[in-house]
Each structure stands twice: as C-alpha cells, then as structure tokens.
Tab-separated table of C-alpha atoms in Angstrom:
chain	number	residue	atom	x	y	z
A	1	MET	CA	0.026	0.089	-0.162
A	2	GLU	CA	1.360	3.463	-1.218
A	3	ASP	CA	2.187	6.014	1.403
A	4	PRO	CA	-0.073	9.008	0.847
A	5	ASN	CA	2.508	11.435	2.453
A	6	ARG	CA	5.276	10.433	-0.054
A	7	PRO	CA	6.400	13.257	-2.518
A	8	VAL	CA	5.483	13.000	-5.997
A	9	THR	CA	8.377	12.444	-8.408
A	10	GLY	CA	8.902	11.874	-12.297
A	11	TYR	CA	6.378	12.996	-14.891
A	12	PRO	CA	2.732	12.797	-14.559
A	13	ALA	CA	1.112	9.640	-16.257
A	14	PRO	CA	0.426	10.143	-19.884
A	15	PRO	CA	-3.105	10.137	-21.065
A	16	ASN	CA	-4.502	7.102	-22.879
A	17	GLY	CA	-2.872	6.483	-26.315
A	18	HIS	CA	0.038	8.863	-25.822
A	19	SER	CA	3.682	7.936	-25.362
A	20	SER	CA	5.264	7.700	-21.978
A	21	ASN	CA	8.568	9.238	-23.206
A	22	PRO	CA	9.809	12.649	-21.486
A	23	PRO	CA	9.301	15.713	-23.574
A	24	PRO	CA	11.990	16.660	-26.015
A	25	SER	CA	14.783	18.954	-24.660
A	26	TYR	CA	15.665	22.189	-26.350
A	27	PRO	CA	18.768	22.582	-28.538
A	28	TYR	CA	19.996	25.400	-26.057
A	29	PRO	CA	19.074	24.086	-22.485
A	30	ASN	CA	21.337	26.740	-21.092
A	31	ALA	CA	20.002	30.488	-22.003
A	32	ALA	CA	23.685	31.728	-21.760
A	33	ALA	CA	24.719	29.321	-24.492
A	34	ALA	CA	22.268	30.502	-27.253
A	35	PRO	CA	23.711	32.801	-29.834
A	36	PRO	CA	23.279	36.523	-29.371
A	37	TYR	CA	20.216	38.091	-30.769
A	38	THR	CA	20.754	41.053	-33.088
A	39	ALA	CA	18.650	43.397	-35.006
A	40	TYR	CA	19.511	41.721	-38.089
A	41	SER	CA	18.627	38.194	-37.219
A	42	ASN	CA	15.170	38.415	-38.575
A	43	TYR	CA	16.281	40.289	-41.661
A	44	ASN	CA	18.649	37.520	-43.003
A	45	ASN	CA	15.721	35.202	-43.464
A	46	ASN	CA	13.226	37.666	-44.362
A	47	PRO	CA	12.272	37.481	-48.090
A	48	TYR	CA	10.913	41.079	-48.124
A	49	TYR	CA	14.038	42.807	-46.886
A	50	GLN	CA	16.000	44.563	-49.378
A	51	PRO	CA	19.344	46.198	-48.435
A	52	ASN	CA	19.628	49.713	-49.369
A	53	TYR	CA	22.952	49.900	-51.387
A	54	PRO	CA	23.842	53.324	-53.064
A	55	ASP	CA	23.217	53.562	-56.577
A	56	ALA	CA	26.105	54.231	-59.183
A	57	ASP	CA	24.956	57.874	-59.904
A	58	SER	CA	25.419	58.663	-56.117
A	59	VAL	CA	28.810	57.084	-55.832
A	60	ARG	CA	30.211	59.009	-59.140
A	61	ARG	CA	28.880	62.276	-57.588
A	62	ALA	CA	30.537	61.623	-54.325
A	63	ASN	CA	33.710	60.846	-55.985
A	64	CYS	CA	33.576	63.817	-58.271
A	65	LEU	CA	33.080	66.282	-55.145
A	66	ARG	CA	35.910	64.668	-53.287
A	67	ARG	CA	38.052	65.306	-56.190
A	68	ILE	CA	37.018	68.993	-56.620
A	69	PHE	CA	37.626	69.450	-52.804
A	70	ALA	CA	41.131	67.839	-52.957
A	71	PHE	CA	42.009	70.020	-55.989
A	72	MET	CA	40.955	73.217	-54.230
A	73	ILE	CA	43.114	72.450	-51.224
A	74	ALA	CA	46.116	71.517	-53.519
A	75	LEU	CA	45.498	74.865	-55.404
A	76	VAL	CA	45.501	76.916	-52.047
A	77	VAL	CA	48.650	75.006	-50.872
A	78	ILE	CA	50.462	75.797	-54.124
A	79	PHE	CA	49.463	79.238	-54.303
A	80	GLY	CA	50.454	80.002	-50.732
A	81	THR	CA	53.816	78.127	-51.346
A	82	ILE	CA	54.573	80.405	-54.261
A	83	THR	CA	53.535	83.482	-52.355
A	84	PHE	CA	55.828	82.496	-49.645
A	85	ILE	CA	58.768	81.941	-51.789
A	86	VAL	CA	58.232	85.253	-53.579
A	87	TRP	CA	58.111	86.990	-50.248
A	88	LEU	CA	61.390	85.221	-49.166
A	89	VAL	CA	63.188	86.311	-52.505
A	90	LEU	CA	61.666	90.075	-52.575
A	91	ARG	CA	61.408	90.886	-48.930
A	92	PRO	CA	59.197	93.850	-49.240
A	93	GLN	CA	59.599	96.397	-46.864
A	94	LEU	CA	57.373	99.508	-45.996
A	95	PRO	CA	58.454	102.927	-47.205
A	96	GLU	CA	59.839	105.425	-44.586
A	97	PHE	CA	58.934	109.032	-44.123
A	98	ARG	CA	60.608	111.945	-42.471
A	99	LEU	CA	59.129	115.339	-41.694
A	100	ASP	CA	61.664	117.787	-42.462
A	101	SER	CA	59.993	121.411	-41.803
A	102	LEU	CA	56.779	122.790	-40.963
A	103	SER	CA	55.751	126.480	-41.193
A	104	LEU	CA	52.718	128.375	-40.217
A	105	SER	CA	51.724	131.649	-41.346
A	106	ASN	CA	48.790	134.149	-40.345
A	107	PHE	CA	47.423	131.852	-37.662
A	108	THR	CA	44.236	133.256	-36.096
A	109	LEU	CA	41.642	131.526	-33.855
A	110	THR	CA	38.476	133.386	-32.884
A	111	ASN	CA	36.326	132.810	-29.979
A	112	ASN	CA	33.533	131.871	-32.596
A	113	SER	CA	35.518	128.662	-33.102
A	114	LEU	CA	36.874	130.034	-36.698
A	115	VAL	CA	40.377	129.194	-37.656
A	116	SER	CA	42.490	130.694	-40.481
A	117	PHE	CA	46.036	129.968	-41.454
A	118	THR	CA	48.279	128.840	-44.163
A	119	SER	CA	50.982	126.129	-43.797
A	120	GLU	CA	53.658	124.140	-45.884
A	121	ILE	CA	55.096	121.010	-44.894
A	122	ARG	CA	58.100	119.186	-46.485
A	123	LEU	CA	58.633	115.560	-46.178
A	124	THR	CA	61.112	112.949	-47.437
A	125	ALA	CA	59.757	109.534	-48.672
A	126	GLN	CA	62.475	106.763	-48.682
A	127	ASN	CA	62.013	103.406	-50.420
A	128	PRO	CA	64.190	100.908	-48.575
A	129	ASN	CA	63.532	97.938	-50.981
A	130	LYS	CA	66.129	96.556	-53.181
A	131	LYS	CA	64.169	94.890	-55.556
A	132	MET	CA	60.698	96.489	-55.582
A	133	ARG	CA	59.428	100.027	-56.720
A	134	LEU	CA	56.663	101.761	-55.024
A	135	VAL	CA	53.677	103.378	-56.853
A	136	TYR	CA	51.610	105.948	-54.883
A	137	GLU	CA	48.414	106.684	-56.630
A	138	GLN	CA	46.491	108.730	-54.364
A	139	ILE	CA	47.677	110.903	-51.318
A	140	GLU	CA	45.577	112.544	-48.734
A	141	ALA	CA	47.226	114.576	-46.284
A	142	ALA	CA	45.528	116.421	-43.079
A	143	ILE	CA	47.173	118.822	-40.356
A	144	CYS	CA	45.196	118.155	-37.231
A	145	TYR	CA	45.159	119.361	-33.551
A	146	GLU	CA	45.049	116.132	-31.471
A	147	ARG	CA	42.418	114.156	-33.424
A	148	ASP	CA	40.580	117.107	-35.053
A	149	SER	CA	41.348	117.950	-38.619
A	150	LEU	CA	42.079	121.795	-39.441
A	151	SER	CA	42.867	121.619	-43.083
A	152	GLN	CA	43.221	118.819	-45.872
A	153	THR	CA	44.987	118.648	-49.014
A	154	MET	CA	46.025	116.389	-51.916
A	155	LEU	CA	49.404	115.262	-53.002
A	156	PRO	CA	50.128	114.520	-56.616
A	157	PRO	CA	50.844	110.742	-57.234
A	158	PHE	CA	54.447	109.649	-57.911
A	159	SER	CA	56.586	106.398	-58.134
A	160	GLN	CA	59.794	105.390	-56.542
A	161	ASP	CA	62.658	103.205	-57.763
A	162	THR	CA	64.586	100.894	-55.440
A	163	LYS	CA	66.708	102.700	-52.688
A	164	ASN	CA	65.245	105.958	-53.694
A	165	GLU	CA	64.341	109.141	-51.759
A	166	THR	CA	61.656	111.673	-52.908
A	167	SER	CA	60.968	115.017	-51.605
A	168	LEU	CA	57.192	116.036	-50.945
A	169	THR	CA	55.570	119.229	-50.045
A	170	ALA	CA	52.155	119.552	-48.772
A	171	ASN	CA	50.390	123.049	-48.797
A	172	PHE	CA	47.564	123.705	-46.317
A	173	ALA	CA	45.146	126.611	-46.123
A	174	ALA	CA	42.145	127.322	-43.842
A	175	ALA	CA	40.052	130.436	-44.138
A	176	GLY	CA	37.438	130.791	-41.398
A	177	SER	CA	36.861	127.117	-40.941
A	178	PHE	CA	34.800	125.969	-38.052
A	179	VAL	CA	36.577	123.784	-35.325
A	180	GLU	CA	35.237	122.357	-32.036
A	181	LYS	CA	35.393	124.151	-28.869
A	182	ARG	CA	37.773	121.997	-27.316
A	183	VAL	CA	40.252	122.843	-30.176
A	184	VAL	CA	39.873	126.439	-29.416
A	185	ASP	CA	40.317	125.920	-25.635
A	186	GLY	CA	43.216	123.635	-26.075
A	187	VAL	CA	45.268	125.896	-28.493
A	188	ASN	CA	44.822	128.900	-26.358
A	189	ARG	CA	45.980	127.023	-23.370
A	190	GLU	CA	49.193	125.809	-25.006
A	191	ARG	CA	50.055	129.328	-26.428
A	192	GLY	CA	49.410	130.684	-23.139
A	193	GLU	CA	51.931	128.337	-21.419
A	194	ASP	CA	54.970	128.621	-23.612
A	195	GLY	CA	53.847	129.792	-27.027
A	196	ASN	CA	54.365	126.434	-28.668
A	197	VAL	CA	51.255	124.335	-29.999
A	198	LYS	CA	51.296	120.764	-30.785
A	199	PHE	CA	50.116	119.618	-34.147
A	200	ASN	CA	49.787	116.257	-36.043
A	201	LEU	CA	50.029	115.231	-39.656
A	202	ARG	CA	48.126	112.317	-40.878
A	203	MET	CA	48.398	110.902	-44.515
A	204	LEU	CA	46.697	108.069	-46.257
A	205	SER	CA	47.721	106.719	-49.630
A	206	THR	CA	47.176	103.926	-52.046
A	207	VAL	CA	50.581	102.258	-52.616
A	208	ARG	CA	51.427	99.137	-54.823
A	209	PHE	CA	54.910	97.208	-54.353
A	210	VAL	CA	56.172	96.427	-57.933
A	211	ALA	CA	58.939	94.145	-58.950
A	212	LYS	CA	59.204	93.453	-62.854
A	213	ALA	CA	56.302	91.517	-63.870
A	214	TRP	CA	55.048	90.770	-60.177
A	215	ARG	CA	53.031	93.468	-58.487
A	216	THR	CA	50.809	93.558	-55.308
A	217	ARG	CA	47.254	94.626	-55.157
A	218	ARG	CA	46.769	98.453	-53.957
A	219	ARG	CA	47.269	98.542	-50.219
A	220	PHE	CA	46.314	101.650	-47.841
A	221	LEU	CA	49.335	103.053	-46.366
A	222	LYS	CA	49.103	105.158	-43.261
A	223	VAL	CA	51.617	107.796	-42.193
A	224	PHE	CA	51.461	109.641	-38.875
A	225	CYS	CA	53.719	112.318	-37.846
A	226	GLY	CA	52.811	113.287	-34.163
A	227	ASN	CA	53.667	115.966	-31.501
A	228	LEU	CA	55.035	118.642	-34.053
A	229	MET	CA	55.854	121.422	-31.680
A	230	VAL	CA	55.368	124.744	-33.543
A	231	ALA	CA	56.340	128.008	-31.872
A	232	ILE	CA	53.518	130.514	-32.853
A	233	PRO	CA	54.269	134.358	-31.806
A	234	GLY	CA	51.628	136.491	-30.262
A	235	ASP	CA	50.491	137.970	-33.502
A	236	GLY	CA	50.390	134.562	-35.326
A	237	ARG	CA	52.303	135.852	-38.453
A	238	PHE	CA	54.872	133.019	-38.911
A	239	GLY	CA	55.508	129.960	-36.870
A	240	THR	CA	58.261	127.326	-37.407
A	241	LEU	CA	58.686	123.910	-36.428
A	242	THR	CA	60.983	123.472	-33.215
A	243	GLY	CA	63.356	120.349	-32.515
A	244	GLY	CA	64.293	119.669	-35.948
A	245	SER	CA	63.122	116.758	-38.485
A	246	ARG	CA	61.692	113.546	-37.252
A	247	ARG	CA	60.676	110.185	-38.280
A	248	CYS	CA	56.957	109.331	-38.810
A	249	GLN	CA	55.138	106.225	-38.095
A	250	VAL	CA	54.123	104.261	-41.054
A	251	GLY	CA	51.836	101.104	-41.239
A	252	ILE	CA	49.370	99.287	-43.444
C-alpha cells in the first residue's frame, strides 16, 4: 500500500494513447549558450528585406565632389607656397617717411571757433627695398590738432625706384573754418603756457609694390607724424617747427 505522504516524483502519467517518453529537450537548455540576438537576425531570413545599397550615380557624384575638394586644397597650398617663396626672395619693406620742416603763417583762432592759417610741410619719402618699386596713386594729407582736422589737401601721385628718396611738399590753407570748442580751448591754453602748439600730420595713400612682372594689389598706407611742436608768436604771423626733423610712423 502506497504512502499518501510520499512526495510525487517523475512526470505525470500520460493520457491514454500517448507515449510515456519525456518531452524533448531544447537545443540550448542553457540560455547563456544561445547565440546572441541582433537586430539583423530576422532580416537575414526575411524574403521582403531589401538592403539599401547606394546607386552608381550617387557614388560617382560623391567621388567627383571629393576630387574637386582635393583639387581646391592643393591649389591653395600651391598658391600659398609660391607667395611665400616670392616674399622670401623679394622681402618687401614698408617705405619710410621723414618730416623735414613745418611753417605756419597768419594763424588766427577766434572765440567763435573759426580758424584761419596757411601752412607748408616738407617731407622725404624713402624706399628701402632693393628689388621693388613703389607706386603711390592717391595721397591725402591732413594737419590736425590732436584728433581734429584743421585743413586737408591732396598730393600728386608719384613712383619710387629701388633705394630712392623723394621730396614731398604739402600746402594747407584754412579761411574761417569751423572747429570744435575743445580745439579753441586747447590751442589757447598751449599758447598761453610757452607759445608752442603741438600739431599732428596724418596721411593716407594707396600704394603698390612692383617688381618687374610681379606686383601686389593696392594697399592703404598710413603715415602719422605726431607731436609737431610749432612756435607761434603772439601775432600769429609766422611759426616754425621746433626740434628739427623727425621720423613718422608708417603702417598698412
């Protein structure tokens, strides 16, 4: 007689007409041994899955764009190399300017902020280059008190050979020109202290560097001659530059 408290073991009895063999085992009883699942697992056996390969026209266009881009890079590198070699050979240098003299005549400045005078400034332009000529095409000059312009003029264009010096003369005139009140106050204060007034000369020119068949594009050349001390007598009839000639600042 079987013990009713004995634990049940084994498989349940199959129903009538069925085999009593145990159920078949899976090919991967251990889940860790199964091959990894990927997103493409179902695509490989899917007859409706069509891989999206690029067409021949797209490939040709991409190759053409890559060739054009590579050609542009090579062109920039070649052009930069040639420019650098030319610069090493020619070694372009900025011109040098020296202010030689400044005279001021009939200088009057009224309380109504009106200024009148005539002035002549003489300069020397030097080309320090051994292999390049300089061509000045347009030259504007202004005589200023601090940053305020008192009179402006134009100088004629000219060219300079290598290692050359050129004398320039700039003539200014003002007849009752209006100036700011700060100019009136500043000039009167300086004249009252020691009779000297500091002026500035500003010049702007377009210049080209030329060496036989090679020439640069037009560049703006800036010349600044500052702190030009002019002794102006009480009647203002004739004033001259004190301290002699001086170098000017040059930049592009």
